[in-house]
XYZ file of C-alpha atoms in Angstrom:
595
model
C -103.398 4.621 -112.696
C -105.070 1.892 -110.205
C -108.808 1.999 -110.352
C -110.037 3.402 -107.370
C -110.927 0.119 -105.555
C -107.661 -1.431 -106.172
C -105.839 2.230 -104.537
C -108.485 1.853 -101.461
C -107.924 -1.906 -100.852
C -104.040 -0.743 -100.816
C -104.282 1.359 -98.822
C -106.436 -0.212 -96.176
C -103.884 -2.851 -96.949
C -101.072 -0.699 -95.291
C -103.121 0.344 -92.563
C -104.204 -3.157 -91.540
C -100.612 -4.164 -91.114
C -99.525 -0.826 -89.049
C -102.070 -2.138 -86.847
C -100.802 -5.580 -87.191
C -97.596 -4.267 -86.008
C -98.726 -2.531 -83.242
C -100.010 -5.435 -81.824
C -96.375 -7.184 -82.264
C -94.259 -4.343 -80.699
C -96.992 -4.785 -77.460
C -96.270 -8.640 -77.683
C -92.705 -8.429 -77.515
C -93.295 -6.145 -74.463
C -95.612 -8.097 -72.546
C -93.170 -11.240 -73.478
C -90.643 -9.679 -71.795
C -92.535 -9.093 -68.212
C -91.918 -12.626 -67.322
C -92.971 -11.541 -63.694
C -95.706 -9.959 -64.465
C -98.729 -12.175 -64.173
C -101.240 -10.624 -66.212
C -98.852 -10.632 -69.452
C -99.207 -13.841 -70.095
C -103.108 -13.661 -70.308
C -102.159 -10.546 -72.180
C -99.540 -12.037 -74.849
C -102.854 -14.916 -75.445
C -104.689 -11.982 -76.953
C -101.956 -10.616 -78.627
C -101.475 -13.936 -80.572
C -105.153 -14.071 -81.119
C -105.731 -10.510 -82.472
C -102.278 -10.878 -84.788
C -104.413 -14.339 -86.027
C -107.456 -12.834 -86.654
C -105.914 -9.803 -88.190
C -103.755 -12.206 -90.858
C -107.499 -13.820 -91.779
C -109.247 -10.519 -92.059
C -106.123 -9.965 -94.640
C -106.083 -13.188 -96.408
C -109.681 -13.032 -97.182
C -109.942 -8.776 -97.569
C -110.735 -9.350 -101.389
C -113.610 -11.762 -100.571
C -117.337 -11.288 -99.279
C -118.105 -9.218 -96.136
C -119.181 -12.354 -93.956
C -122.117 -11.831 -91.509
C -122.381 -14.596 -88.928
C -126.081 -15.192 -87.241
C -125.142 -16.395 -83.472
C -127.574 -17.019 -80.498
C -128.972 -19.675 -78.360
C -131.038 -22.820 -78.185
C -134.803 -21.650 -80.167
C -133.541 -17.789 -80.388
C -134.360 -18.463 -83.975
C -131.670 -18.232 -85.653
C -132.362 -20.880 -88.574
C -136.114 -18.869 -88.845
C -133.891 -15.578 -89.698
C -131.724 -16.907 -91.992
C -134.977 -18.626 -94.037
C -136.304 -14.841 -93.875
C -133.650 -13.252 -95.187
C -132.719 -16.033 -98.253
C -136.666 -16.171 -98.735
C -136.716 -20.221 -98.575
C -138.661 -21.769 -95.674
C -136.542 -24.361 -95.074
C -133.125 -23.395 -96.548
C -131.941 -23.950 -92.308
C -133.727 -26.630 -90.597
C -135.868 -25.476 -87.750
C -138.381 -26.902 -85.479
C -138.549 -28.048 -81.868
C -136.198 -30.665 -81.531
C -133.148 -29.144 -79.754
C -130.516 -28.827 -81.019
C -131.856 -28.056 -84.963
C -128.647 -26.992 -86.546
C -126.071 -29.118 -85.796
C -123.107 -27.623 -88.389
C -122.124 -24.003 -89.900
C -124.846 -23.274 -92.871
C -123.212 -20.732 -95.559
C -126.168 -19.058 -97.272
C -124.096 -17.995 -100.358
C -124.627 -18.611 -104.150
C -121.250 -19.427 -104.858
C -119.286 -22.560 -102.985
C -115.718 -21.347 -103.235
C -116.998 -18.189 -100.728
C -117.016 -21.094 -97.873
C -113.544 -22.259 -98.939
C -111.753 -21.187 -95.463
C -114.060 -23.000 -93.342
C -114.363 -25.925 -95.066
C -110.414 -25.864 -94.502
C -110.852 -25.204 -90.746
C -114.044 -26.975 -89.921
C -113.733 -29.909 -92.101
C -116.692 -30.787 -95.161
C -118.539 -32.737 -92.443
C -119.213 -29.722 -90.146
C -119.782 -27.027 -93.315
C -123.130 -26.718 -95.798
C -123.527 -24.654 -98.302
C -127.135 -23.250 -99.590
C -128.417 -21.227 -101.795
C -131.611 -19.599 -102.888
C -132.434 -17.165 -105.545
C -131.450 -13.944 -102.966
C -128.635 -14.948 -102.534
C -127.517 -13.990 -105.959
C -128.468 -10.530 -104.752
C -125.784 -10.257 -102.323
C -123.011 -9.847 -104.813
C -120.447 -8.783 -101.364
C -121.560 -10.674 -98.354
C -122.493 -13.977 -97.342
C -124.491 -15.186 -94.215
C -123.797 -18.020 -92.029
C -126.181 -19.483 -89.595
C -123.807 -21.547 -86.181
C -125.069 -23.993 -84.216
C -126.795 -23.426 -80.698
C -124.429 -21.825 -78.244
C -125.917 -23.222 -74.995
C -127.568 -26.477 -75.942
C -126.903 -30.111 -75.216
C -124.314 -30.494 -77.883
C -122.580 -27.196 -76.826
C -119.008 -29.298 -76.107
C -119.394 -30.319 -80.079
C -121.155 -26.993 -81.244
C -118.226 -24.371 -79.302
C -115.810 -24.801 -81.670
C -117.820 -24.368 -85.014
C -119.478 -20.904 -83.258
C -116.027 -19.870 -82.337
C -114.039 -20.354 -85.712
C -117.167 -19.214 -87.372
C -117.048 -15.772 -85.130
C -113.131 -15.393 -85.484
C -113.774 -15.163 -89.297
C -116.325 -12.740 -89.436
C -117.231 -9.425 -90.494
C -120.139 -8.792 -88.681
C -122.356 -10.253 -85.926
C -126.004 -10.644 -86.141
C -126.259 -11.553 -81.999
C -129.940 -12.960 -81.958
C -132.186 -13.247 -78.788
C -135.739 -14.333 -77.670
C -137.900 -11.564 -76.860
C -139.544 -13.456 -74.280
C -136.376 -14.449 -72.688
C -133.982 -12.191 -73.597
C -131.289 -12.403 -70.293
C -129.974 -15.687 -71.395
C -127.003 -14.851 -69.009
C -125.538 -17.767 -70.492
C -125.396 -16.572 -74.254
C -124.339 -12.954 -73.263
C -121.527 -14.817 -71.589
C -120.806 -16.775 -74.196
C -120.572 -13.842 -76.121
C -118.841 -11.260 -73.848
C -115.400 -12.038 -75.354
C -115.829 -11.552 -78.983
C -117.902 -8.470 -78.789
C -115.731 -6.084 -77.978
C -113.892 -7.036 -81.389
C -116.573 -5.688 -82.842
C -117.878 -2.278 -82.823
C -120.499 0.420 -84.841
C -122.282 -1.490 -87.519
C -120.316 -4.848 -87.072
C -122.336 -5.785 -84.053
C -126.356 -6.189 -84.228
C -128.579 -7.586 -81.771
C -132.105 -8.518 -82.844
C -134.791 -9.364 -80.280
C -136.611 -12.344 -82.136
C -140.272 -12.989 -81.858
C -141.335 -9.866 -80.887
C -144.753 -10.210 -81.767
C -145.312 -12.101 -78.839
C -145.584 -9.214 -76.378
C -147.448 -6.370 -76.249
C -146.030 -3.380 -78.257
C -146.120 -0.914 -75.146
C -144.685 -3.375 -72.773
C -141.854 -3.914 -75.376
C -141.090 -0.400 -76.290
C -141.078 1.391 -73.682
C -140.285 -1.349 -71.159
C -138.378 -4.790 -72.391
C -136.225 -3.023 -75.345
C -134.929 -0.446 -72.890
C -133.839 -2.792 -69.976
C -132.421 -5.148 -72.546
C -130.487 -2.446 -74.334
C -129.043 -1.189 -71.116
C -128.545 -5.030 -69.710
C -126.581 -5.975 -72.835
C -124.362 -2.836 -73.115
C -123.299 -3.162 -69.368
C -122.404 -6.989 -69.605
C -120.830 -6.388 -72.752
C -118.992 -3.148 -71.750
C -119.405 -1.628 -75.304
C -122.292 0.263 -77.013
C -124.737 -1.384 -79.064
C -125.708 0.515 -82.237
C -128.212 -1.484 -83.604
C -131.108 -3.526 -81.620
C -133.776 -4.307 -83.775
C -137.418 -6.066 -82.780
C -138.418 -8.452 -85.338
C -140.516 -10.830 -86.662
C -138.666 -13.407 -88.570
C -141.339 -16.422 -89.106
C -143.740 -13.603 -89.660
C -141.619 -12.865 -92.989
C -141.426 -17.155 -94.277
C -143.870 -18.180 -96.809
C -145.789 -20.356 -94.508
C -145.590 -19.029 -91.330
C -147.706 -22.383 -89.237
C -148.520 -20.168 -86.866
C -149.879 -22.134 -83.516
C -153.107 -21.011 -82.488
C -151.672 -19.820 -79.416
C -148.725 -17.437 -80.548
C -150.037 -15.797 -83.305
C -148.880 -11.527 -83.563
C -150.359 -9.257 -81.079
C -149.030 -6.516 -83.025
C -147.311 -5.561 -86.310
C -144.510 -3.580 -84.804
C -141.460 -5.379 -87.082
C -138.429 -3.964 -87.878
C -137.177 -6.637 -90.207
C -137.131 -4.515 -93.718
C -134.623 -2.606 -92.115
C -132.279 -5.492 -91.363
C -132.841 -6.586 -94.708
C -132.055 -3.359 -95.892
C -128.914 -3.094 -93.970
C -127.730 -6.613 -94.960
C -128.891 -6.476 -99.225
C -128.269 -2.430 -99.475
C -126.402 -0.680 -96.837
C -123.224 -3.509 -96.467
C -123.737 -5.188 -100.116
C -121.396 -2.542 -101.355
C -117.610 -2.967 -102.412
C -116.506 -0.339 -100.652
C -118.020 -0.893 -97.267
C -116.460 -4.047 -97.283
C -113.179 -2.225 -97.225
C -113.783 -0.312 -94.632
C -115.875 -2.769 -92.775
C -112.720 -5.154 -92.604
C -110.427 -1.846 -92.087
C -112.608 -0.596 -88.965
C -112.798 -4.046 -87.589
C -109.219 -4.896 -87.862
C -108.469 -1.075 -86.408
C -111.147 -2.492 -83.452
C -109.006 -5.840 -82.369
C -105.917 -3.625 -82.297
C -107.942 -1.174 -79.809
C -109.226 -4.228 -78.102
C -106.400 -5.717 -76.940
C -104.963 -2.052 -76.141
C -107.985 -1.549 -74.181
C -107.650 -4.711 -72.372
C -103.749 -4.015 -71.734
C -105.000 -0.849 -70.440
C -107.708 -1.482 -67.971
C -105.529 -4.441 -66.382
C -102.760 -1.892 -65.502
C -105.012 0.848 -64.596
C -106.313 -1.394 -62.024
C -102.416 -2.434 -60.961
C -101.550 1.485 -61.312
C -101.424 2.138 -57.895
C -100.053 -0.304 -56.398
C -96.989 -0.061 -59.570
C -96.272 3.646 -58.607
C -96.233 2.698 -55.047
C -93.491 -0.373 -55.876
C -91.845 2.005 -57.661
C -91.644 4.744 -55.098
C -90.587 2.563 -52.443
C -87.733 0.916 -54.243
C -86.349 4.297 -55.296
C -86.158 5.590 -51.667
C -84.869 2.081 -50.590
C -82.054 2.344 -53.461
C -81.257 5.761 -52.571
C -81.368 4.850 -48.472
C -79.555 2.153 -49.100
C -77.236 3.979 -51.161
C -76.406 6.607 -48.678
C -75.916 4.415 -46.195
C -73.222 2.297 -47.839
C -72.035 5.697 -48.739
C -71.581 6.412 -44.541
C -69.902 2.937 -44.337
C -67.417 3.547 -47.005
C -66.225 7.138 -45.091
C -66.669 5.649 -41.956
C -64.091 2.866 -43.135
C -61.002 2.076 -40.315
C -58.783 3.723 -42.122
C -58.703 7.686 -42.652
C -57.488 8.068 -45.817
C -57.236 6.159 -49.088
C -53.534 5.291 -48.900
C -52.312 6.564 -52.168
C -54.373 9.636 -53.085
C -51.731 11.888 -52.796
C -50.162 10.145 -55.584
C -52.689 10.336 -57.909
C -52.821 13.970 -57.551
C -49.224 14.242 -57.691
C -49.341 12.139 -60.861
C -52.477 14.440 -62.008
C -50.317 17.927 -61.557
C -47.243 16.067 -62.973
C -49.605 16.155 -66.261
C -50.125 19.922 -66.156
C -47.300 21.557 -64.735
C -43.885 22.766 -66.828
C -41.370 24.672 -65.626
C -38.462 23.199 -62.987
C -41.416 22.852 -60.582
C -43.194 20.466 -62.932
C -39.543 18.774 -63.404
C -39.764 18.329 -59.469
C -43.492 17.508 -59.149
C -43.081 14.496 -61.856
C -39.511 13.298 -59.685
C -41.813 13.410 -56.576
C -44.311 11.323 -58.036
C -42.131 8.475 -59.230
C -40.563 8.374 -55.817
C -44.458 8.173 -54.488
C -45.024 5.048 -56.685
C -41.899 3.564 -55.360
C -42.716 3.840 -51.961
C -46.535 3.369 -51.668
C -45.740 -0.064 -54.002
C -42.577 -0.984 -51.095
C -45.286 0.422 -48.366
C -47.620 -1.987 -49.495
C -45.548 -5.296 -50.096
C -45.886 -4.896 -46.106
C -49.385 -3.660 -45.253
C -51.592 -4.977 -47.703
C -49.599 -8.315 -48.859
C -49.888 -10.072 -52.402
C -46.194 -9.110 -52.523
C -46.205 -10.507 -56.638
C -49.256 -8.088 -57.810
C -48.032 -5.041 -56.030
C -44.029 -5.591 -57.244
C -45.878 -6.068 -60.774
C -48.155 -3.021 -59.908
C -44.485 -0.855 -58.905
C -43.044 -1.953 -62.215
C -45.912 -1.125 -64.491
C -46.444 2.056 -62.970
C -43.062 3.172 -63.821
C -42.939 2.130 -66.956
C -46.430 3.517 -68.051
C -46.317 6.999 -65.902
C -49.256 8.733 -66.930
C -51.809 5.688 -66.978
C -50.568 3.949 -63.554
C -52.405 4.453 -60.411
C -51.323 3.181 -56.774
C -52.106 -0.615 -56.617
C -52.198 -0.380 -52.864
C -55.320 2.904 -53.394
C -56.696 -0.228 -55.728
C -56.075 -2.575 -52.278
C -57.951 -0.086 -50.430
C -60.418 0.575 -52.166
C -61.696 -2.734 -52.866
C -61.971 -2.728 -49.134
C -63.984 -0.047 -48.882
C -66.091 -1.056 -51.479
C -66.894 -4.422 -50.094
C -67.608 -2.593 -46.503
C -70.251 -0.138 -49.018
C -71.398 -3.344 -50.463
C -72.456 -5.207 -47.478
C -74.245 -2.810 -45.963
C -76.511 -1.658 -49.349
C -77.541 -5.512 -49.650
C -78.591 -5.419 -45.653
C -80.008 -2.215 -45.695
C -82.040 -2.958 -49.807
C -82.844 -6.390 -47.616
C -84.498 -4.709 -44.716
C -87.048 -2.684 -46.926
C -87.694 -5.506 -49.362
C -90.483 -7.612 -47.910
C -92.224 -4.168 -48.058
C -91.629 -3.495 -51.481
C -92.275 -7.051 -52.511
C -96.235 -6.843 -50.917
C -96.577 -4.024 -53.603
C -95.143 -5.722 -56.377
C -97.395 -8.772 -55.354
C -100.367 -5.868 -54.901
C -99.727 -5.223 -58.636
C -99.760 -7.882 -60.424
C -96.328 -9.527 -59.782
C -95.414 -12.630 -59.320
C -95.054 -14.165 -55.745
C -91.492 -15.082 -56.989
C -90.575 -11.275 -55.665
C -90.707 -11.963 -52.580
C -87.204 -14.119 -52.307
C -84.522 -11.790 -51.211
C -82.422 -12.524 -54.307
C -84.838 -10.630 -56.681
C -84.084 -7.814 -54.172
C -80.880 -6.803 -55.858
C -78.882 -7.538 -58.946
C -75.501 -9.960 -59.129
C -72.784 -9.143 -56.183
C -70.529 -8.858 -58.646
C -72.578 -6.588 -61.279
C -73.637 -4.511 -58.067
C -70.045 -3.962 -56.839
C -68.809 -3.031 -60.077
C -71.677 -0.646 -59.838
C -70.537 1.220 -56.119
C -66.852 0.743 -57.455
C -67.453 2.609 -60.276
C -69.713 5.317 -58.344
C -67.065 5.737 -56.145
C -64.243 5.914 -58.493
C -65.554 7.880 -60.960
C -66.282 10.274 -58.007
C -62.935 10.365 -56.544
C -61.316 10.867 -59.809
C -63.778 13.639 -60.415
C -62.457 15.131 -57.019
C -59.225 14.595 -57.913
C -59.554 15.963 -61.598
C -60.935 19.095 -59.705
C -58.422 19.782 -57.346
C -55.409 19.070 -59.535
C -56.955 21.528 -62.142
C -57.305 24.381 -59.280
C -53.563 23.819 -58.570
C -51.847 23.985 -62.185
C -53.463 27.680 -62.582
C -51.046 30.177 -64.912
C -50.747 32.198 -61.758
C -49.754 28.925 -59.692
C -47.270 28.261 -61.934
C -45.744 31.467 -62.781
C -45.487 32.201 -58.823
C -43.584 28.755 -58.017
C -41.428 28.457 -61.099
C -40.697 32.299 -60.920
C -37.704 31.392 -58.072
C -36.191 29.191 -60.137
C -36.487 31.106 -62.932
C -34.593 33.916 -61.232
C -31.787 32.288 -60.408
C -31.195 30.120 -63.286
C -31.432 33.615 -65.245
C -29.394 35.158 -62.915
C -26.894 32.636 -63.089
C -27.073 32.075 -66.604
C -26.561 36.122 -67.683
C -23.665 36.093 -65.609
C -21.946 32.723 -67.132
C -23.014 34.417 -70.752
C -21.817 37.712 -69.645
C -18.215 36.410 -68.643
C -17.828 34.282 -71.413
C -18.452 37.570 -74.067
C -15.974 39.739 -72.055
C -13.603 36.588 -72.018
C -13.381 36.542 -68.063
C -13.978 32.786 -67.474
C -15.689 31.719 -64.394
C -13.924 29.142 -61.455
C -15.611 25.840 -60.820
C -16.893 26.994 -57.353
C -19.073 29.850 -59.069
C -21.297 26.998 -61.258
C -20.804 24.383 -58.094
C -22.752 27.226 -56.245
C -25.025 28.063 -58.738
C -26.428 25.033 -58.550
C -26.543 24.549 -54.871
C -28.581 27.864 -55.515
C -31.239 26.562 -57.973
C -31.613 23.490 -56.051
C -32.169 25.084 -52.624
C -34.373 27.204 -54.588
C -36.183 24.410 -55.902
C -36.629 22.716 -53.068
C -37.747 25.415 -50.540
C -40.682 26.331 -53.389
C -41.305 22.371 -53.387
C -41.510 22.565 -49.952
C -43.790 25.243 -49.838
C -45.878 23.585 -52.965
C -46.279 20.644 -51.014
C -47.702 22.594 -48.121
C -50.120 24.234 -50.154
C -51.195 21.249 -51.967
C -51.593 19.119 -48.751
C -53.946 21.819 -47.321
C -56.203 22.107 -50.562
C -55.827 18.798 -51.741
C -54.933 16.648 -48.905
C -55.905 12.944 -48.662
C -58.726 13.625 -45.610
C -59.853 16.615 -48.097
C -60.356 14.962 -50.983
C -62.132 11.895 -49.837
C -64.297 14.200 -47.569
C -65.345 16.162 -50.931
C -65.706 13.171 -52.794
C -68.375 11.066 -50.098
C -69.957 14.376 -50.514
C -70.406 14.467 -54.444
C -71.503 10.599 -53.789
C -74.269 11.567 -51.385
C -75.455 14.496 -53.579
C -75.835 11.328 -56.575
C -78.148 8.989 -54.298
C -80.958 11.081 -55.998
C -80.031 9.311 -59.487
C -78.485 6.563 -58.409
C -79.124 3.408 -60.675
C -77.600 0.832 -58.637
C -80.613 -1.308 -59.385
C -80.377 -0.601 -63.003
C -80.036 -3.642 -63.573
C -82.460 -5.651 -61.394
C -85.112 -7.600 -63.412
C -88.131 -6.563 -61.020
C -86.850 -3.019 -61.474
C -86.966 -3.398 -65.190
C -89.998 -5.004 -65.543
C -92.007 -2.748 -63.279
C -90.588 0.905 -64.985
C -91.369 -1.244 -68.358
C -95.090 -1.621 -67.006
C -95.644 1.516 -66.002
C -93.799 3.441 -68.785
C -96.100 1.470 -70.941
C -99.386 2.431 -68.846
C -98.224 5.640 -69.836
C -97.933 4.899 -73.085
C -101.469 3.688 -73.460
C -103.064 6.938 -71.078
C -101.910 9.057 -73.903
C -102.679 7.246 -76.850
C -106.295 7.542 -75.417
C -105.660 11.575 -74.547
C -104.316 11.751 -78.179
């Protein structure tokens, strides 16, 4: 079996990449929202937390590294010479600014190998002292000034220096401890830190008086920090550093007031509590689990203050779509014409399908007959003489698939009358919409009418399809009411009769051997015909009051009104996409929190 580090540095392992690819599935989303300004910003972090993540990986079987930040004569250089026990192992002293490059306090060389590749030799120093052979899991590194003169030179090495650390030792002058400036500074690495990553220390506390700085300065500092930082501070320790170097040089006029000093405890955190394999496993683990709930946080609070004005887009373009779609919907029935020329064939081809029997012998005649005159009809109403003679001939030579080219003429007129008046009536209600978008976070781009609605051509397949999936619906409907058992028994049953009739007496005479004259069959079938045809008639009256042309595109205008509650005719419309992908991610987010 693994030793029990190895299994826990495995596992954390795993863990740190699930994160990892959290933070790559909400990438490729906010890559997507190309309209959405924020996402951009967004993506930035994305990158940056992925980055940070990989070196918190490379380096997860190194030393937990604690990083000593702060401004011009915070004393950051004093703390570090505290803490390694050597008064000058930093430089310090009143010429600003004193450290001019990253110090590693470490007792081995190679632990400073990663920012010596990043920073360059010239910018990195390694130092040792006889403690620091005592931190067997962490090292300490003392940055340069983050607000003095050199601060163009010094940003960088404080920044590369922060994105590889463990921990943050955030260090501040008692006497001045508002440097709005280094809180600033500060502000956007914090909150990648959290718990026992992030200490402040207020330095040179022995310059105030102990009540005034207990019960006054450490209060309105803690609270002043934790509201310009957003995040809870867990540790904010008073100290004393210079009171804790071997030759203090105290000036006459700043010597301690008071020997309230909390440094033993920072030393015990940083050479007992976090100088421990195994809190350097789940130091790196927590603080890679924080950057993944940073950026999610982030991601979250920029659409929670977008929410409204998302749900409000949102709203509005789904009545607009579903105006606009009833309107076209009023257009297309209100069409010139009163009936799609050609429906009756389809349901005669439909019940052709279905029937048996003589009538569905008669029913299937009919039908070709309809395709040869709606296709002659048309050569004269509706023109292109070459598609609709190629339209007649197809249709008779594949029966059951062939619809009426001229209900194909007309209904590429209606469509295009459906068409033009869901663009003008989407148009009309889009500067609206667009102010919300805009309101949200969306690009100003929205506001040009062609990110109103998708391609013409994508949008009237769309209506076309609505519309003839509809009518076939209709038509599917009807023709399935009229091919009922009892439908077909009561209209074949005449026919029936008489061709039994006719054929027990032909059977009959032909047993007895009393053969029948020519007139008796030539009668017969004068019989079955007339027969036929008055139950044809009768059919045809039956079907052109249930399923009529008037009837059936009446029905189906209805069925496409009842659908403008889920219609998707802007399915396909990038705003559309990008906004339901925004706010089903807000969603997303609300109850990852909840969870």
């Amino acid at each position: 079996m693994l030793p029990t580090r190895q299994t826990a540095t495995l596992k954390a392992l795993g863990k740190i990449e699930g994160f990892k690819n959290d933070l790559n599935m909400l990438r490729s989303t906010m890559a997507d929202l190309s309209l959405w300004l924020p996402a951009t910003r967004l993506t930035k972090q994305c990158d940056e937390a992925i980055r940070m993540i990989d070196g918190i990986a490379e380096r997860f079987e190194r030393k937990l590294v604690v990083t000593i930040v702060g401004p011009c004569g915070a004393g950051k250089s004093t703390l570090l010479n505290a803490l390694a026990g050597i008064d000058d192992l930093s430089p310090t002293g009143h010429q600003r600014p004193t450290t001019g490059h990253v110090i590693v306090f470490s007792s081995d060389e190679r632990d400073a190998a990663q920012l010596f590749a990043n920073l360059g030799s010239d910018s990195v120093e390694v130092k040792s002292s006889p403690a620091a052979a005592l931190l067997e899991h962490v090292i300490i590194i003392d940055t340069p000034d983050t607000d003095s003169m050199a601060y163009q030179k010094h940003t960088p090495l404080v920044r590369e220096a922060i994105m590889r650390s463990d921990m943050l030792i955030c260090v501040f002058d008692s006497e001045n401890p508002k440097r709005k400036d280094h809180v600033d500074f500060l502000a956007p690495f914090i909150r990648k830190f959290n718990g026992e990553s992030l200490v402040s220390v207020m330095n040179k506390c022995d310059r105030l008086d102990e009540p005034e700085l207990k019960n006054r300065i450490l209060p309105d500092f803690s609270a002043y920090i934790q509201a310009a930082w957003q995040t809870s501070v867990d540790h904010i320790l008073c100290v004393s550093a210079r009171r804790h170097l071997t030759d203090p040089q105290w000036d006459r006029t700043a010597v301690p007031k008071h020997d309230f000093d909390q440094f033993e405890e920072l030393q015990n955190l940083i050479f007992d509590s976090i100088n421990r394999a195994g809190y350097v496993v789940d130091r790196r683990l927590e603080n890679t689990r924080s950057l993944r709930d940073f950026v999610f946080d982030e991601v979250e609070q920029e659409l929670s203050g977008h929410s409204s004005s998302l749900e409000t887009a949102k709203l509005k373009i789904r009545e607009s779509e579903k105006k606009s779609f009833l309107e076209a919907v009023t257009t297309m029935k209100n069409d010139d014409t009163r009936q799609l020329f050609g429906i009756g064939l389809m349901v005669y081809q439909k019940l052709a399908q279905r029937w048996v029997g003589p009538m569905g012998w008669m029913i299937a005649i009919w039908a070709r007959l309809l395709i040869f005159g709606t296709g002659m009809a048309a050569l004269f109403r509706f023109g292109r003489p070459v598609t609709q003679i190629m339209g007649m001939i197809s249709a008779w030579r594949h029966f059951k698939e062939s619809k009426s080219a001229t209900a194909d003429a007309r209904s590429d007129e209606r469509v295009g009358a459906g068409l033009r008046t869901y663009r003008l009536t989407t148009m009309s209600s889009w500067p609206d919409i667009a102010e919300s978008l805009i309101g949200g976070g969306f690009d100003g781009a929205v506001r040009r009418m062609d990110a109103a609605l998708p391609g013409g051509d994508r949008l009237s397949e769309k209506l076309a399809g609505v519309w003839s999936e509809t009518l076939e619906s209709e038509i599917e409907r009807v023709s399935r009411k009229l091919s009922g058992i009892l439908f077909q028994i009561v209209f074949n049953l005449p026919a029936f009769g008489i061709l039994g009739y006719s054929g027990w007496i032909t059977v009959k005479g032909f047993l007895l051997g009393e053969y029948l004259a020519g007139s008796f069959f030539l009668h017969a079938l004068c019989s079955i015909v007339i027969i036929l045809l008055l139950s044809f008639f009768i059919f045809q009256a039956f079907v052109r009051l249930v399923a009529g042309p008037e009837r059936v595109t009446t029905k189906a205008f209805e069925k496409m009104k009842r659908q403008a509650e889920h219609s998707d005719m802007m399915a396909s419309n990038p705003v559309l996409l990008q906004l339901e992908t925004i706010i089903e991610l807000s969603a997303l987010l609300a109850s990852r929190q909840s969870g």
